[in-house]
Amino acid sequence: MTPVDTSAPAAREDEGTAWFGLVVGLSAWAMFFAALAFSVGYLRMREPWPLGGMPALPRILPAVAVLLLGASAVLLHLGGRAARATLPTVGALVALVGSLAVQGFVMSALWSAGLKLPEGGAYASAVYGLGGVHGAHVVAGVLGLVRELVRGARGTDVRGAVRLWTLYAVFLAVTGLILFAAVYLP
């Protein structure tokens, strides 16, 4: 009797379980971001946006940050078929870091322009709070991709993990777009 190799179906089942768990988790986070966006919408209905005396919000640089998030999702999709982390995965990491840098620059420029906490009230809280929460999620994506790049460089097959990070990058791009529309658009 020959032994039967059951590792391949088990690996597929593990990948399917991980995929399902990630979809459930990201759905919960998406509801959280949607609630935050609706909260900002409520504030915008009650008061002028931006408040009188507060600096106007830029639109181009935050849009660039969202585009970089979308680019990272596309690059991860392209790189998710390779057994090891490849150039598209590195490009996705660079795009995520670039998005973080742009978000940080925008917040720093707004702070320098006089949009400070707590003087800025709900307006400043929405800008910095939503930007900070979303930025923390981008940092998690950066750390995850660095981990997969290191594992791939050591010879581990990271195909399944990169596919999961692709879903996470799509989540970052969609939530970034929602928050951009809620906070930065007139």
Short mmCIF file of C-alpha atoms in Angstrom, two decimals:
data_model
loop_
_atom_site.label_atom_id
_atom_site.label_comp_id
_atom_site.label_asym_id
_atom_site.label_seq_id
_atom_site.Cartn_x
_atom_site.Cartn_y
_atom_site.Cartn_z
CA MET A 1 0.00 0.00 0.00
CA THR A 2 1.41 3.37 -0.95
CA PRO A 3 1.07 6.38 1.29
CA VAL A 4 -1.31 9.03 0.07
CA ASP A 5 -0.12 12.62 -0.04
CA THR A 6 -2.84 14.69 1.62
CA SER A 7 -0.81 17.88 1.98
CA ALA A 8 -2.11 19.57 -1.19
CA PRO A 9 -5.84 19.34 -0.31
CA ALA A 10 -5.04 20.34 3.28
CA ALA A 11 -3.11 23.39 2.04
CA ARG A 12 -6.01 24.38 -0.23
CA GLU A 13 -8.41 24.00 2.70
CA ASP A 14 -6.16 26.13 4.93
CA GLU A 15 -5.96 28.79 2.22
CA GLY A 16 -9.72 28.76 1.82
CA THR A 17 -10.20 29.10 5.57
CA ALA A 18 -7.72 31.98 5.69
CA TRP A 19 -9.47 33.66 2.76
CA PHE A 20 -12.87 33.33 4.44
CA GLY A 21 -11.53 34.64 7.75
CA LEU A 22 -9.95 37.62 6.04
CA VAL A 23 -13.17 38.43 4.18
CA VAL A 24 -15.14 38.33 7.44
CA GLY A 25 -12.56 40.46 9.25
CA LEU A 26 -12.29 43.03 6.49
CA SER A 27 -16.06 43.22 6.23
CA ALA A 28 -16.20 44.12 9.91
CA TRP A 29 -13.54 46.80 9.41
CA ALA A 30 -15.35 48.08 6.33
CA MET A 31 -18.48 48.60 8.44
CA PHE A 32 -16.35 50.48 10.97
CA PHE A 33 -14.98 52.78 8.25
CA ALA A 34 -18.48 53.26 6.81
CA ALA A 35 -19.73 54.32 10.25
CA LEU A 36 -16.88 56.83 10.50
CA ALA A 37 -17.67 58.17 7.04
CA PHE A 38 -21.35 58.57 7.95
CA SER A 39 -20.30 60.38 11.14
CA VAL A 40 -18.32 62.86 9.07
CA GLY A 41 -21.30 63.22 6.74
CA TYR A 42 -23.48 64.05 9.73
CA LEU A 43 -20.98 66.71 10.85
CA ARG A 44 -20.87 68.14 7.36
CA MET A 45 -24.67 68.48 7.27
CA ARG A 46 -24.68 70.44 10.55
CA GLU A 47 -21.85 72.88 9.88
CA PRO A 48 -20.09 74.39 6.90
CA TRP A 49 -17.16 72.35 5.65
CA PRO A 50 -14.50 73.61 6.30
CA LEU A 51 -15.43 75.62 9.34
CA GLY A 52 -14.93 79.37 9.16
CA GLY A 53 -11.35 80.34 9.93
CA MET A 54 -10.01 76.83 9.31
CA PRO A 55 -7.68 76.08 6.43
CA ALA A 56 -9.20 74.52 3.34
CA LEU A 57 -8.39 70.88 2.72
CA PRO A 58 -6.21 69.95 -0.24
CA ARG A 59 -7.65 67.54 -2.81
CA ILE A 60 -4.86 66.59 -5.17
CA LEU A 61 -2.38 65.06 -2.73
CA PRO A 62 -4.99 62.99 -0.86
CA ALA A 63 -6.23 61.78 -4.26
CA VAL A 64 -2.66 60.79 -5.13
CA ALA A 65 -2.46 58.82 -1.87
CA VAL A 66 -5.64 56.92 -2.79
CA LEU A 67 -4.31 56.26 -6.30
CA LEU A 68 -1.13 54.82 -4.79
CA LEU A 69 -3.26 52.49 -2.68
CA GLY A 70 -5.07 51.35 -5.81
CA ALA A 71 -1.76 50.85 -7.59
CA SER A 72 -0.52 48.65 -4.76
CA ALA A 73 -3.62 46.46 -5.08
CA VAL A 74 -3.09 46.08 -8.83
CA LEU A 75 0.61 45.29 -8.39
CA LEU A 76 -0.12 42.70 -5.73
CA HIS A 77 -2.69 41.09 -7.99
CA LEU A 78 -0.03 40.84 -10.70
CA GLY A 79 2.58 39.50 -8.27
CA GLY A 80 0.29 37.05 -6.49
CA ARG A 81 0.82 34.31 -9.04
CA ALA A 82 4.54 33.90 -8.38
CA ALA A 83 5.78 31.45 -5.77
CA ARG A 84 8.18 34.02 -4.37
CA ALA A 85 7.70 37.72 -3.81
CA THR A 86 8.56 39.41 -7.09
CA LEU A 87 9.08 42.88 -8.46
CA PRO A 88 5.33 43.70 -8.47
CA THR A 89 5.23 42.89 -4.76
CA VAL A 90 8.16 45.25 -4.16
CA GLY A 91 6.35 47.87 -6.26
CA ALA A 92 3.22 47.40 -4.14
CA LEU A 93 5.28 47.94 -1.01
CA VAL A 94 6.76 51.14 -2.47
CA ALA A 95 3.26 52.35 -3.40
CA LEU A 96 2.00 51.74 0.15
CA VAL A 97 4.97 53.57 1.64
CA GLY A 98 4.43 56.40 -0.85
CA SER A 99 0.78 56.65 0.13
CA LEU A 100 1.77 56.84 3.79
CA ALA A 101 4.32 59.55 3.02
CA VAL A 102 1.75 61.61 1.11
CA GLN A 103 -0.82 61.22 3.90
CA GLY A 104 1.77 62.25 6.47
CA PHE A 105 2.81 65.25 4.39
CA VAL A 106 -0.80 66.40 4.00
CA MET A 107 -1.46 66.14 7.73
CA SER A 108 1.79 67.89 8.55
CA ALA A 109 1.00 70.73 6.12
CA LEU A 110 -2.50 71.10 7.59
CA TRP A 111 -1.07 71.22 11.10
CA SER A 112 1.41 73.90 10.04
CA ALA A 113 -1.43 75.85 8.38
CA GLY A 114 -3.25 76.06 11.71
CA LEU A 115 -5.56 73.05 11.73
CA LYS A 116 -4.71 71.86 15.22
CA LEU A 117 -6.32 69.76 17.92
CA PRO A 118 -8.31 70.56 20.01
CA GLU A 119 -8.77 74.08 18.60
CA GLY A 120 -10.02 72.70 15.27
CA GLY A 121 -12.89 70.82 16.95
CA ALA A 122 -14.79 68.17 15.02
CA TYR A 123 -13.34 69.37 11.71
CA ALA A 124 -9.76 68.71 12.77
CA SER A 125 -10.77 65.53 14.59
CA ALA A 126 -12.31 64.16 11.40
CA VAL A 127 -9.24 64.95 9.34
CA TYR A 128 -6.66 63.62 11.77
CA GLY A 129 -8.77 60.85 13.29
CA LEU A 130 -9.83 59.26 10.04
CA GLY A 131 -6.43 59.86 8.46
CA GLY A 132 -4.69 58.32 11.45
CA VAL A 133 -6.93 55.25 11.63
CA HIS A 134 -6.57 54.62 7.93
CA GLY A 135 -2.83 55.28 8.05
CA ALA A 136 -2.48 52.68 10.83
CA HIS A 137 -4.09 50.13 8.53
CA VAL A 138 -1.66 51.07 5.75
CA VAL A 139 1.23 50.54 8.19
CA ALA A 140 -0.13 47.03 8.86
CA GLY A 141 -0.10 46.40 5.11
CA VAL A 142 3.49 47.63 4.83
CA LEU A 143 4.61 45.36 7.66
CA GLY A 144 2.78 42.40 6.14
CA LEU A 145 4.39 42.89 2.74
CA VAL A 146 7.84 43.24 4.29
CA ARG A 147 7.22 39.94 6.08
CA GLU A 148 6.20 38.21 2.86
CA LEU A 149 9.20 39.64 1.00
CA VAL A 150 11.53 38.28 3.69
CA ARG A 151 9.79 34.88 3.68
CA GLY A 152 9.93 34.78 -0.12
CA ALA A 153 13.62 35.66 -0.11
CA ARG A 154 14.21 32.71 2.25
CA GLY A 155 12.57 30.37 -0.26
CA THR A 156 9.09 30.04 1.21
CA ASP A 157 6.17 29.83 -1.23
CA VAL A 158 4.25 33.03 -0.47
CA ARG A 159 1.67 32.80 -3.24
CA GLY A 160 -1.27 32.28 -0.89
CA ALA A 161 -0.13 34.98 1.50
CA VAL A 162 0.34 37.52 -1.30
CA ARG A 163 -3.19 36.75 -2.52
CA LEU A 164 -4.49 37.52 0.97
CA TRP A 165 -2.49 40.77 1.06
CA THR A 166 -3.98 41.63 -2.31
CA LEU A 167 -7.44 41.49 -0.77
CA TYR A 168 -6.18 43.65 2.08
CA ALA A 169 -4.75 46.17 -0.41
CA VAL A 170 -8.11 46.35 -2.17
CA PHE A 171 -9.70 47.00 1.22
CA LEU A 172 -7.20 49.82 1.83
CA ALA A 173 -7.90 51.38 -1.56
CA VAL A 174 -11.70 51.21 -1.19
CA THR A 175 -11.71 52.56 2.36
CA GLY A 176 -9.22 55.25 1.34
CA LEU A 177 -11.55 56.29 -1.46
CA ILE A 178 -14.54 56.42 0.90
CA LEU A 179 -12.65 58.49 3.45
CA PHE A 180 -11.31 60.78 0.73
CA ALA A 181 -14.86 61.43 -0.45
CA ALA A 182 -16.13 61.93 3.11
CA VAL A 183 -13.40 64.31 4.28
CA TYR A 184 -11.70 66.00 1.34
CA LEU A 185 -14.33 66.47 -1.34
CA PRO A 186 -16.54 69.59 -1.14
#
